[in-house]
């Protein structure tokens, strides 16, 4: 797995017992994550005071409990800008773990354009769910 070390505005602050505490710009979100199967102590102080918490419903789906959060806000990764918006199904409209793939796109496309600037370039984006890779391309 490739991991980007270049995020300035996104960070996983802590995770335990099926939950992730994440910083998205100046806001801290607490979201469920079924892949977080370990049980460790909650050391980060924002566990007690996130800006929003997503609560799963026993019937499926869930809802956000918002304490201090705008409807949407902007964060950046390198020269890319994204609008973040909490949706009713836990997502934020962005998958920040894809940043290493965006880096690969930057490098690959720039390299190709430097070698053959006159040749048409086509990109097939097979992960177009949020548009992050399309913006990177």
Tab-separated table of N, CA, C and O in Angstrom, residues 59-137:
chain	number	residue	atom	x	y	z
A	59	UNK	N	-31.168	0.148	11.827
A	59	UNK	CA	-31.977	-0.177	10.647
A	59	UNK	C	-31.194	0.036	9.352
A	59	UNK	O	-31.723	-0.133	8.272
A	60	UNK	N	-29.949	0.447	9.464
A	60	UNK	CA	-29.140	0.764	8.288
A	60	UNK	C	-29.001	2.268	8.145
A	60	UNK	O	-29.845	3.023	8.608
A	61	UNK	N	-27.926	2.698	7.541
A	61	UNK	CA	-27.693	4.129	7.412
A	61	UNK	C	-27.337	4.739	8.752
A	61	UNK	O	-26.743	4.088	9.607
A	62	UNK	N	-27.724	5.971	8.940
A	62	UNK	CA	-27.434	6.670	10.177
A	62	UNK	C	-27.589	8.161	9.989
A	62	UNK	O	-28.178	8.617	9.009
A	63	UNK	N	-27.026	8.925	10.925
A	63	UNK	CA	-27.121	10.383	10.825
A	63	UNK	C	-25.975	11.044	11.572
A	63	UNK	O	-25.377	10.454	12.470
A	64	UNK	N	-25.694	12.269	11.165
A	64	UNK	CA	-24.656	13.070	11.799
A	64	UNK	C	-25.248	13.835	12.974
A	64	UNK	O	-26.320	14.417	12.869
A	65	UNK	N	-24.514	13.859	14.066
A	65	UNK	CA	-24.800	14.756	15.183
A	65	UNK	C	-23.764	15.865	15.075
A	65	UNK	O	-22.567	15.620	15.197
A	66	UNK	N	-24.230	17.074	14.810
A	66	UNK	CA	-23.319	18.179	14.513
A	66	UNK	C	-23.263	19.130	15.701
A	66	UNK	O	-24.293	19.581	16.191
A	67	UNK	N	-22.037	19.409	16.130
A	67	UNK	CA	-21.814	20.339	17.230
A	67	UNK	C	-21.299	21.679	16.704
A	67	UNK	O	-21.784	22.727	17.093
A	68	UNK	N	-20.286	21.635	15.830
A	68	UNK	CA	-19.698	22.846	15.245
A	68	UNK	C	-19.154	22.461	13.876
A	68	UNK	O	-18.040	21.970	13.751
A	69	UNK	N	-19.977	22.640	12.864
A	69	UNK	CA	-19.578	22.207	11.537
A	69	UNK	C	-20.435	22.929	10.503
A	69	UNK	O	-21.655	22.948	10.623
A	70	UNK	N	-19.810	23.515	9.466
A	70	UNK	CA	-20.612	24.098	8.388
A	70	UNK	C	-21.195	22.987	7.518
A	70	UNK	O	-20.788	21.828	7.615
A	71	UNK	N	-22.125	23.335	6.650
A	71	UNK	CA	-22.706	22.327	5.750
A	71	UNK	C	-21.654	21.747	4.821
A	71	UNK	O	-21.703	20.584	4.456
A	72	UNK	N	-20.691	22.573	4.420
A	72	UNK	CA	-19.567	22.132	3.598
A	72	UNK	C	-18.417	23.101	3.766
A	72	UNK	O	-18.615	24.247	4.176
A	73	UNK	N	-17.196	22.633	3.472
A	73	UNK	CA	-16.018	23.472	3.574
A	73	UNK	C	-14.969	22.931	2.605
A	73	UNK	O	-15.129	21.873	2.027
A	74	UNK	N	-13.900	23.683	2.436
A	74	UNK	CA	-12.881	23.333	1.453
A	74	UNK	C	-11.593	22.892	2.140
A	74	UNK	O	-11.187	23.474	3.142
A	75	UNK	N	-10.964	21.849	1.584
A	75	UNK	CA	-9.620	21.459	1.983
A	75	UNK	C	-8.797	21.267	0.717
A	75	UNK	O	-9.341	21.115	-0.372
A	76	UNK	N	-7.479	21.268	0.881
A	76	UNK	CA	-6.583	21.153	-0.270
A	76	UNK	C	-5.598	20.020	-0.072
A	76	UNK	O	-5.227	19.681	1.050
A	77	UNK	N	-5.179	19.464	-1.207
A	77	UNK	CA	-4.071	18.525	-1.254
A	77	UNK	C	-3.189	18.962	-2.412
A	77	UNK	O	-3.624	18.930	-3.573
A	78	UNK	N	-1.993	19.421	-2.088
A	78	UNK	CA	-1.088	19.985	-3.088
A	78	UNK	C	-1.851	21.061	-3.864
A	78	UNK	O	-2.417	21.957	-3.260
A	79	UNK	N	-1.937	20.936	-5.208
A	79	UNK	CA	-2.644	21.978	-5.971
A	79	UNK	C	-4.129	21.675	-6.191
A	79	UNK	O	-4.805	22.395	-6.910
A	80	UNK	N	-4.634	20.634	-5.558
A	80	UNK	CA	-6.049	20.267	-5.684
A	80	UNK	C	-6.862	20.857	-4.533
A	80	UNK	O	-6.392	20.903	-3.406
A	81	UNK	N	-8.072	21.288	-4.840
A	81	UNK	CA	-9.000	21.777	-3.813
A	81	UNK	C	-10.272	20.948	-3.864
A	81	UNK	O	-10.775	20.638	-4.946
A	82	UNK	N	-10.778	20.603	-2.689
A	82	UNK	CA	-11.974	19.767	-2.580
A	82	UNK	C	-12.986	20.397	-1.637
A	82	UNK	O	-12.616	21.007	-0.647
A	83	UNK	N	-14.254	20.190	-1.941
A	83	UNK	CA	-15.337	20.552	-1.030
A	83	UNK	C	-15.686	19.319	-0.222
A	83	UNK	O	-15.959	18.269	-0.783
A	84	UNK	N	-15.676	19.454	1.095
A	84	UNK	CA	-16.026	18.363	1.998
A	84	UNK	C	-17.433	18.636	2.513
A	84	UNK	O	-17.751	19.756	2.897
A	85	UNK	N	-18.251	17.585	2.481
A	85	UNK	CA	-19.641	17.720	2.937
A	85	UNK	C	-20.076	16.390	3.544
A	85	UNK	O	-20.097	15.377	2.841
A	86	UNK	N	-20.400	16.372	4.821
A	86	UNK	CA	-20.869	15.119	5.425
A	86	UNK	C	-22.223	14.693	4.854
A	86	UNK	O	-23.176	15.468	4.842
A	87	UNK	N	-22.273	13.464	4.334
A	87	UNK	CA	-23.503	12.920	3.770
A	87	UNK	C	-24.173	11.986	4.773
A	87	UNK	O	-23.541	11.501	5.703
A	88	UNK	N	-25.428	11.689	4.544
A	88	UNK	CA	-26.212	10.887	5.484
A	88	UNK	C	-25.768	9.433	5.564
A	88	UNK	O	-26.262	8.692	6.386
A	89	UNK	N	-24.836	9.019	4.710
A	89	UNK	CA	-24.355	7.640	4.749
A	89	UNK	C	-22.893	7.568	5.185
A	89	UNK	O	-22.159	6.697	4.767
A	90	UNK	N	-22.449	8.521	6.007
A	90	UNK	CA	-21.139	8.539	6.655
A	90	UNK	C	-20.024	9.158	5.828
A	90	UNK	O	-19.026	9.596	6.366
A	91	UNK	N	-20.161	9.209	4.522
A	91	UNK	CA	-19.079	9.718	3.686
A	91	UNK	C	-18.998	11.241	3.743
A	91	UNK	O	-19.914	11.919	4.188
A	92	UNK	N	-17.878	11.749	3.235
A	92	UNK	CA	-17.632	13.187	3.217
A	92	UNK	C	-17.482	13.726	1.799
A	92	UNK	O	-17.224	14.907	1.621
A	93	UNK	N	-17.613	12.856	0.809
A	93	UNK	CA	-17.434	13.274	-0.575
A	93	UNK	C	-15.995	13.159	-1.044
A	93	UNK	O	-15.668	13.558	-2.157
A	94	UNK	N	-15.119	12.618	-0.209
A	94	UNK	CA	-13.703	12.510	-0.558
A	94	UNK	C	-13.101	11.305	0.157
A	94	UNK	O	-13.431	11.034	1.312
A	95	UNK	N	-12.204	10.606	-0.529
A	95	UNK	CA	-11.477	9.496	0.069
A	95	UNK	C	-10.000	9.904	0.147
A	95	UNK	O	-9.245	9.721	-0.816
A	96	UNK	N	-9.572	10.467	1.251
A	96	UNK	CA	-8.202	10.996	1.335
A	96	UNK	C	-7.116	9.936	1.187
A	96	UNK	O	-5.989	10.253	0.824
A	97	UNK	N	-7.447	8.671	1.429
A	97	UNK	CA	-6.455	7.611	1.265
A	97	UNK	C	-6.073	7.413	-0.202
A	97	UNK	O	-5.103	6.717	-0.505
A	98	UNK	N	-6.804	8.030	-1.110
A	98	UNK	CA	-6.490	7.942	-2.533
A	98	UNK	C	-5.376	8.900	-2.959
A	98	UNK	O	-4.942	8.887	-4.109
A	99	UNK	N	-4.878	9.722	-2.049
A	99	UNK	CA	-3.875	10.734	-2.397
A	99	UNK	C	-2.628	10.138	-3.048
A	99	UNK	O	-2.052	10.752	-3.945
A	100	UNK	N	-2.210	8.966	-2.620
A	100	UNK	CA	-1.029	8.367	-3.250
A	100	UNK	C	-1.307	8.019	-4.716
A	100	UNK	O	-0.413	8.089	-5.557
A	101	UNK	N	-2.550	7.685	-5.028
A	101	UNK	CA	-2.917	7.449	-6.430
A	101	UNK	C	-2.918	8.759	-7.215
A	101	UNK	O	-2.517	8.780	-8.386
A	102	UNK	N	-3.363	9.838	-6.586
A	102	UNK	CA	-3.310	11.147	-7.251
A	102	UNK	C	-1.866	11.527	-7.535
A	102	UNK	O	-1.557	12.039	-8.605
A	103	UNK	N	-0.973	11.249	-6.566
A	103	UNK	CA	0.453	11.531	-6.771
A	103	UNK	C	0.988	10.757	-7.972
A	103	UNK	O	1.757	11.288	-8.776
A	104	UNK	N	0.591	9.493	-8.087
A	104	UNK	CA	1.015	8.676	-9.220
A	104	UNK	C	0.511	9.279	-10.529
A	104	UNK	O	1.243	9.349	-11.518
A	105	UNK	N	-0.750	9.742	-10.531
A	105	UNK	CA	-1.298	10.385	-11.724
A	105	UNK	C	-0.508	11.639	-12.082
A	105	UNK	O	-0.171	11.855	-13.256
A	106	UNK	N	-0.233	12.492	-11.078
A	106	UNK	CA	0.565	13.708	-11.333
A	106	UNK	C	1.862	13.338	-12.031
A	106	UNK	O	2.204	13.888	-13.077
A	107	UNK	N	2.597	12.416	-11.453
A	107	UNK	CA	3.915	12.034	-11.955
A	107	UNK	C	3.833	11.408	-13.345
A	107	UNK	O	4.598	11.762	-14.249
A	108	UNK	N	2.905	10.503	-13.523
A	108	UNK	CA	2.784	9.783	-14.791
A	108	UNK	C	2.367	10.713	-15.925
A	108	UNK	O	2.962	10.698	-17.011
A	109	UNK	N	1.359	11.521	-15.686
A	109	UNK	CA	0.866	12.410	-16.744
A	109	UNK	C	1.890	13.496	-17.064
A	109	UNK	O	2.155	13.775	-18.241
A	110	UNK	N	2.493	14.099	-16.054
A	110	UNK	CA	3.511	15.126	-16.318
A	110	UNK	C	4.696	14.542	-17.086
A	110	UNK	O	5.224	15.168	-18.004
A	111	UNK	N	5.109	13.327	-16.698
A	111	UNK	CA	6.215	12.678	-17.411
A	111	UNK	C	5.885	12.417	-18.865
A	111	UNK	O	6.701	12.639	-19.758
A	112	UNK	N	4.683	11.955	-19.108
A	112	UNK	CA	4.235	11.674	-20.487
A	112	UNK	C	4.166	12.959	-21.303
A	112	UNK	O	4.587	12.999	-22.462
A	113	UNK	N	3.643	14.039	-20.697
A	113	UNK	CA	3.523	15.312	-21.417
A	113	UNK	C	4.890	15.928	-21.714
A	113	UNK	O	5.066	16.588	-22.729
A	114	UNK	N	5.853	15.705	-20.827
A	114	UNK	CA	7.205	16.212	-21.080
A	114	UNK	C	7.866	15.467	-22.234
A	114	UNK	O	8.573	16.065	-23.040
A	115	UNK	N	7.640	14.158	-22.329
A	115	UNK	CA	8.253	13.349	-23.387
A	115	UNK	C	7.586	13.559	-24.742
A	115	UNK	O	8.249	13.592	-25.765
A	116	UNK	N	6.248	13.628	-24.742
A	116	UNK	CA	5.494	13.722	-25.994
A	116	UNK	C	4.390	14.775	-25.879
A	116	UNK	O	3.212	14.456	-25.876
A	117	UNK	N	4.757	16.058	-25.798
A	117	UNK	CA	3.742	17.100	-25.590
A	117	UNK	C	2.744	17.236	-26.734
A	117	UNK	O	1.625	17.706	-26.526
A	118	UNK	N	3.121	16.803	-27.935
A	118	UNK	CA	2.232	16.956	-29.091
A	118	UNK	C	1.227	15.807	-29.219
A	118	UNK	O	0.228	15.918	-29.914
A	119	UNK	N	1.471	14.704	-28.523
A	119	UNK	CA	0.610	13.529	-28.636
A	119	UNK	C	-0.601	13.641	-27.710
A	119	UNK	O	-0.486	14.055	-26.564
A	120	UNK	N	-1.782	13.254	-28.234
A	120	UNK	CA	-3.010	13.292	-27.427
A	120	UNK	C	-2.892	12.361	-26.228
A	120	UNK	O	-2.380	11.249	-26.335
A	121	UNK	N	-3.375	12.819	-25.107
A	121	UNK	CA	-3.323	12.025	-23.879
A	121	UNK	C	-4.748	11.693	-23.441
A	121	UNK	O	-5.608	12.571	-23.386
A	122	UNK	N	-4.993	10.434	-23.161
A	122	UNK	CA	-6.307	9.989	-22.679
A	122	UNK	C	-6.126	9.269	-21.353
A	122	UNK	O	-5.175	8.515	-21.184
A	123	UNK	N	-7.076	9.510	-20.445
A	123	UNK	CA	-7.040	8.866	-19.133
A	123	UNK	C	-8.401	8.234	-18.884
A	123	UNK	O	-9.432	8.891	-19.040
A	124	UNK	N	-8.407	6.982	-18.492
A	124	UNK	CA	-9.635	6.298	-18.109
A	124	UNK	C	-9.634	6.192	-16.589
A	124	UNK	O	-8.807	5.500	-16.004
A	125	UNK	N	-10.540	6.898	-15.942
A	125	UNK	CA	-10.632	6.910	-14.488
A	125	UNK	C	-11.650	5.852	-14.050
A	125	UNK	O	-12.844	6.031	-14.235
A	126	UNK	N	-11.170	4.780	-13.456
A	126	UNK	CA	-12.055	3.713	-13.009
A	126	UNK	C	-12.476	3.873	-11.553
A	126	UNK	O	-13.188	3.032	-11.021
A	127	UNK	N	-12.033	4.934	-10.902
A	127	UNK	CA	-12.476	5.245	-9.552
A	127	UNK	C	-12.965	6.689	-9.554
A	127	UNK	O	-12.346	7.585	-9.020
A	128	UNK	N	-14.087	6.916	-10.212
A	128	UNK	CA	-14.596	8.272	-10.410
A	128	UNK	C	-15.679	8.644	-9.415
A	128	UNK	O	-16.412	9.602	-9.606
A	129	UNK	N	-15.787	7.920	-8.326
A	129	UNK	CA	-16.862	8.109	-7.355
A	129	UNK	C	-16.911	9.523	-6.791
A	129	UNK	O	-17.966	10.119	-6.676
A	130	UNK	N	-15.770	10.090	-6.418
A	130	UNK	CA	-15.768	11.432	-5.835
A	130	UNK	C	-15.178	12.486	-6.753
A	130	UNK	O	-15.291	13.666	-6.475
A	131	UNK	N	-14.483	12.076	-7.783
A	131	UNK	CA	-13.885	13.037	-8.712
A	131	UNK	C	-12.448	13.415	-8.363
A	131	UNK	O	-11.830	14.172	-9.079
A	132	UNK	N	-11.916	12.901	-7.249
A	132	UNK	CA	-10.555	13.243	-6.857
A	132	UNK	C	-9.528	12.868	-7.901
A	132	UNK	O	-8.655	13.656	-8.246
A	133	UNK	N	-9.617	11.662	-8.433
A	133	UNK	CA	-8.665	11.220	-9.453
A	133	UNK	C	-8.837	11.994	-10.750
A	133	UNK	O	-7.863	12.280	-11.442
A	134	UNK	N	-10.067	12.357	-11.069
A	134	UNK	CA	-10.321	13.166	-12.278
A	134	UNK	C	-9.662	14.529	-12.130
A	134	UNK	O	-9.016	15.019	-13.056
A	135	UNK	N	-9.779	15.148	-10.959
A	135	UNK	CA	-9.120	16.420	-10.726
A	135	UNK	C	-7.606	16.280	-10.815
A	135	UNK	O	-6.929	17.136	-11.384
A	136	UNK	N	-7.059	15.213	-10.268
A	136	UNK	CA	-5.621	14.984	-10.322
A	136	UNK	C	-5.149	14.828	-11.766
A	136	UNK	O	-4.100	15.344	-12.131
A	137	UNK	N	-5.935	14.130	-12.578
A	137	UNK	CA	-5.572	13.937	-13.979
A	137	UNK	C	-5.669	15.258	-14.740
A	137	UNK	O	-4.870	15.545	-15.600
